[in-house]
Short mmCIF file of C-alpha atoms in Angstrom, two decimals:
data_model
loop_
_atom_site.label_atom_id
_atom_site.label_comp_id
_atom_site.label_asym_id
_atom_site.label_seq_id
_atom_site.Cartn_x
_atom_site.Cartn_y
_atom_site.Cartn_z
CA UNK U 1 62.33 72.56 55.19
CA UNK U 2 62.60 76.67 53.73
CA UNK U 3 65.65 78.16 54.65
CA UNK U 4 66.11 81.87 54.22
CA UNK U 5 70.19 81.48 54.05
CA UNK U 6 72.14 79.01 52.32
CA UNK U 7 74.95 79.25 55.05
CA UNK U 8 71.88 78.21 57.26
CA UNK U 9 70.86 75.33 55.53
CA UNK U 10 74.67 74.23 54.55
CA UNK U 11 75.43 74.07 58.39
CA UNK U 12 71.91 72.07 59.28
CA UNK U 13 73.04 69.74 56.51
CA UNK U 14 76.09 68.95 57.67
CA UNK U 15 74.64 69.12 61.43
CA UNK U 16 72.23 66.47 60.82
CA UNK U 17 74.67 63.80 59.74
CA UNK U 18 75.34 63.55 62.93
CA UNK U 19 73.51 60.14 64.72
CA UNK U 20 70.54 60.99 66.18
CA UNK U 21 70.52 64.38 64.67
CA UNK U 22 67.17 65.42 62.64
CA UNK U 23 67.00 68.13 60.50
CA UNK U 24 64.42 70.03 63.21
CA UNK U 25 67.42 69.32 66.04
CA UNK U 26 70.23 70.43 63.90
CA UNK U 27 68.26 73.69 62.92
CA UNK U 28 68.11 74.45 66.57
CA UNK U 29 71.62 74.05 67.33
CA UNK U 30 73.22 75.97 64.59
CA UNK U 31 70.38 78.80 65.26
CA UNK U 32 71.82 78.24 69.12
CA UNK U 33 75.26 78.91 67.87
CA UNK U 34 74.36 81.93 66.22
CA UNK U 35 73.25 83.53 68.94
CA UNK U 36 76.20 82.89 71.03
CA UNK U 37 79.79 85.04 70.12
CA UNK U 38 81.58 84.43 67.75
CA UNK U 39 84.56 83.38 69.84
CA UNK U 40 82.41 80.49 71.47
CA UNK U 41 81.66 78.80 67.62
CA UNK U 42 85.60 79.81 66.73
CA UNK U 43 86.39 77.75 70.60
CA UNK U 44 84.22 74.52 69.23
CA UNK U 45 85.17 74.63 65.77
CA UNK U 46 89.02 74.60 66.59
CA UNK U 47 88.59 72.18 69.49
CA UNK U 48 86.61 69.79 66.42
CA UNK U 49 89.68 70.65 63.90
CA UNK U 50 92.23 69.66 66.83
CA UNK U 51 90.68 66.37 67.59
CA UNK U 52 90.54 65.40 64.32
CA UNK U 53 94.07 65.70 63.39
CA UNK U 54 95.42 64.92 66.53
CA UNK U 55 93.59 62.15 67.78
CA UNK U 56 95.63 59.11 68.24
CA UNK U 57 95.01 55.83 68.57
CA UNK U 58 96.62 53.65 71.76
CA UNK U 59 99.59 51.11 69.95
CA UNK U 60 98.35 48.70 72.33
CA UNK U 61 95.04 48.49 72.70
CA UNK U 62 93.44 50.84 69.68
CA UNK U 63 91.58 52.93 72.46
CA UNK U 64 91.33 56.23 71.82
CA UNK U 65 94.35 58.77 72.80
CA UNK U 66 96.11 61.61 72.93
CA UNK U 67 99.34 59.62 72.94
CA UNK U 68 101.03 56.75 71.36
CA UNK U 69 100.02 55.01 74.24
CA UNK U 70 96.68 55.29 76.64
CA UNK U 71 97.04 56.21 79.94
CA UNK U 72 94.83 53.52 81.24
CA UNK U 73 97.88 51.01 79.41
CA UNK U 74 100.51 53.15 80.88
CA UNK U 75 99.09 53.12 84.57
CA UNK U 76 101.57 50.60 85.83
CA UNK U 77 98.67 49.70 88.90
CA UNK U 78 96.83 48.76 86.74
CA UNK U 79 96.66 44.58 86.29
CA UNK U 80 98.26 44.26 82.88
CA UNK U 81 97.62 40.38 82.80
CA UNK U 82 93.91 40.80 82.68
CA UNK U 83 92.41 42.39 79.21
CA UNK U 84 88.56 43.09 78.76
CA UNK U 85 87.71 42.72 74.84
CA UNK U 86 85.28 45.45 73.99
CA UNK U 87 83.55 46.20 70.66
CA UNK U 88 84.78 50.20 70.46
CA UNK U 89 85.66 52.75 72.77
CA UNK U 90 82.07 53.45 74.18
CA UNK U 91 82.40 50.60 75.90
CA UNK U 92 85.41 51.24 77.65
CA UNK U 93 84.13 54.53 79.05
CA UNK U 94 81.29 52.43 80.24
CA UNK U 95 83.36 49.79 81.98
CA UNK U 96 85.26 52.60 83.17
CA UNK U 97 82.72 54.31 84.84
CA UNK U 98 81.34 51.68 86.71
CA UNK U 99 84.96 51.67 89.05
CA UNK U 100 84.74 47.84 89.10
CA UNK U 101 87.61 46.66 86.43
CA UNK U 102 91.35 47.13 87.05
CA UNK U 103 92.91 45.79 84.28
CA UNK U 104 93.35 46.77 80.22
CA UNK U 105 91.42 46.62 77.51
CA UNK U 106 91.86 45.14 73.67
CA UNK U 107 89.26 47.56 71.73
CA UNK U 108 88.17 45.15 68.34
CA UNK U 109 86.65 48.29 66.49
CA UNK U 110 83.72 46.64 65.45
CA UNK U 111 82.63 43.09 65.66
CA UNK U 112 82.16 39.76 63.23
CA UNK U 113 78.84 40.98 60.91
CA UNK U 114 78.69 38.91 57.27
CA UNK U 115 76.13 40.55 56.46
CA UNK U 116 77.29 44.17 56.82
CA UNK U 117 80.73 42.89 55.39
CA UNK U 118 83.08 43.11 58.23
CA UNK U 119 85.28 39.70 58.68
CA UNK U 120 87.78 39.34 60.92
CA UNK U 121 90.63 40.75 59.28
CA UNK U 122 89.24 44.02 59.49
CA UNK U 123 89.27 43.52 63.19
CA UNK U 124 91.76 44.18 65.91
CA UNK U 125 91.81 40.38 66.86
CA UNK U 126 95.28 39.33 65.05
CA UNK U 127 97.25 41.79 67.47
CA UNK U 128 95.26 39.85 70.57
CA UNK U 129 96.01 36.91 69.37
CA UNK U 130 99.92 37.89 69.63
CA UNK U 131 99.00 39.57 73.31
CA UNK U 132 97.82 36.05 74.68
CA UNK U 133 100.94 34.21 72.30
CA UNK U 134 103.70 36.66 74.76
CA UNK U 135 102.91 34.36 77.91
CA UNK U 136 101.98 37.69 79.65
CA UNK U 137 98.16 37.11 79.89
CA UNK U 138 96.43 35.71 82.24
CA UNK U 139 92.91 35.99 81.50
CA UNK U 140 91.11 37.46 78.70
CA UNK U 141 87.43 38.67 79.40
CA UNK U 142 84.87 39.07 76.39
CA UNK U 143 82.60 41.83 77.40
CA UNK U 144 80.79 42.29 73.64
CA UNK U 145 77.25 42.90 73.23
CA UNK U 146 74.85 40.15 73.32
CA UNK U 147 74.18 40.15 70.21
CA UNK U 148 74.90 37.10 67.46
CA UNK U 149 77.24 39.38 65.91
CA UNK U 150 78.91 39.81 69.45
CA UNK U 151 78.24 35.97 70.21
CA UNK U 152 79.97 35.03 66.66
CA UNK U 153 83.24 37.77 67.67
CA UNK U 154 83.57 35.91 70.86
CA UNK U 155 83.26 32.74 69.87
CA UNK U 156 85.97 32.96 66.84
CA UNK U 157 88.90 34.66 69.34
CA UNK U 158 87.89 31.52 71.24
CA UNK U 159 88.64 29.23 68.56
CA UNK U 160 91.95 31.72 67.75
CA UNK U 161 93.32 31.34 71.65
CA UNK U 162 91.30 28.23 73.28
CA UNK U 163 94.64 26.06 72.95
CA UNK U 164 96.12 28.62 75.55
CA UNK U 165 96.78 28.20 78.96
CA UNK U 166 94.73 31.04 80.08
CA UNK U 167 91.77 32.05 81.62
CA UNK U 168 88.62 32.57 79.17
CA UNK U 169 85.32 34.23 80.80
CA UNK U 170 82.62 36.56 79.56
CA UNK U 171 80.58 39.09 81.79
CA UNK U 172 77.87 37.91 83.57
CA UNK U 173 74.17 37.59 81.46
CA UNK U 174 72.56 40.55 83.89
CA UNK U 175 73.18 42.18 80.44
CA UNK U 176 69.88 41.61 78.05
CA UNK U 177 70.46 39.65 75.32
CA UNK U 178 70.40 41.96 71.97
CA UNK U 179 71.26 44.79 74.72
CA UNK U 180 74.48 47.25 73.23
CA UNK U 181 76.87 47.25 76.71
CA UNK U 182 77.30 50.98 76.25
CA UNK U 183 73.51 51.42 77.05
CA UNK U 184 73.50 49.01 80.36
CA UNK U 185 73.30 50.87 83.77
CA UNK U 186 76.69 51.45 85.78
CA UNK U 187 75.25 49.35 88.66
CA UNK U 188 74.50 46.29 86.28
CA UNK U 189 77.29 46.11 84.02
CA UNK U 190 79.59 46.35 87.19
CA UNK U 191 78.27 43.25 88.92
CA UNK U 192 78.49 41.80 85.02
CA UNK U 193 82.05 42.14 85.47
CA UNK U 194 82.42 40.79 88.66
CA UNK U 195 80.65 38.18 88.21
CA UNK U 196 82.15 36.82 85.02
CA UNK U 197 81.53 33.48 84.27
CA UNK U 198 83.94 30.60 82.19
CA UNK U 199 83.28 31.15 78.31
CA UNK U 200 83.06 27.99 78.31
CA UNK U 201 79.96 27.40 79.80
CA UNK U 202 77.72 30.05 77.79
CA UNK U 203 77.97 27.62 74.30
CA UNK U 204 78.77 23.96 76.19
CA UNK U 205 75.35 24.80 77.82
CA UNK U 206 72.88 25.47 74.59
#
């Protein structure tokens, strides 16, 4: 692809690092931005620069935050005793949008992958661990992807709290297998939740 200006090209470079941003899409948006004022690309590049190095993450669950501590963990109605373990924050805002969960989260930032390098210890599971060792929790829902890295994630925090005296379940299968939960329609991944079933069952059963 010609470019006529290297400011041009710099800014569809750096566009089109973006996921799911091609060189062809990025061209369009920075030749979008440079039709529009100058004040509008000064409003998104300083709203960019402000997330950036102000973005928090929540001490308690590692969602993202503007605080030390996310409202949804601050919202006293919500059911504290009941934690949904999600892969990363997309998943939340999916849960969250279907209106059907009332309780917390535990965000893992990624899930068990050998093969792409990521172990456990790189994983928010030690500090959920410690959540269900404080007596607090009452149930602990696995709502990964089904996927056998997601399959592998759930089934080592199994091993890490199965000894507990809590409740263990894991959405409902209306989710595909191989399906990312961030993807799944409001309507389905709300009656996923719902209808959670034992952990139990989903290995004991293959």
């Amino acid at each position: 692809m010609e470019f006529s200006s290297k400011l041009i090209e710099k800014a569809v470079n750096e566009m089109s690092q973006l996921p799911g941003i091609g060189k062809r899409t990025a061209l369009r948006l920075v030749l979008h931005l440079l039709k529009q004022p100058k004040e509008q690309t000064s409003f998104l590049s300083q709203a960019l620069l402000n997330m950036r190095a102000d973005i928090k993450f929540c001490e308690s669950c590692h969602n993202i935050s503007d605080t030390k501590v996310c409202e949804i963990c601050a919202n006293m109605a919500r059911n504290h005793q009941t934690i949904c373990v999600v892969e990363d924050i997309r998943d939340v805002m999916a849960i969250e949008n279907t209106g059907q969960f009332k309780g917390i989260y535990h965000v893992l930032g990624g899930k068990i992958s050998p093969i792409e390098g990521v172990g456990p210890s790189q994983l928010n599971i030690s500090s959920l661990v410690e959540k269900v060792k404080s007596g607090e929790v009452i149930e602990i829902i696995f709502a990964l992807s089904s996927t056998m890295e997601g399959d592998t994630t759930n089934f080592y925090i199994y091993k890490q709290i199965g000894e507990s005296e809590i409740i263990i379940s894991t959405i409902a299968r209306g989710i595909s297998v191989g399906d990312e939960l961030e993807y799944a329609d409001e309507i389905t991944l709300g009656r996923s939740i719902l209808h959670r079933v034992p952990f139990e069952k989903t290995f004991k059963n293959n």
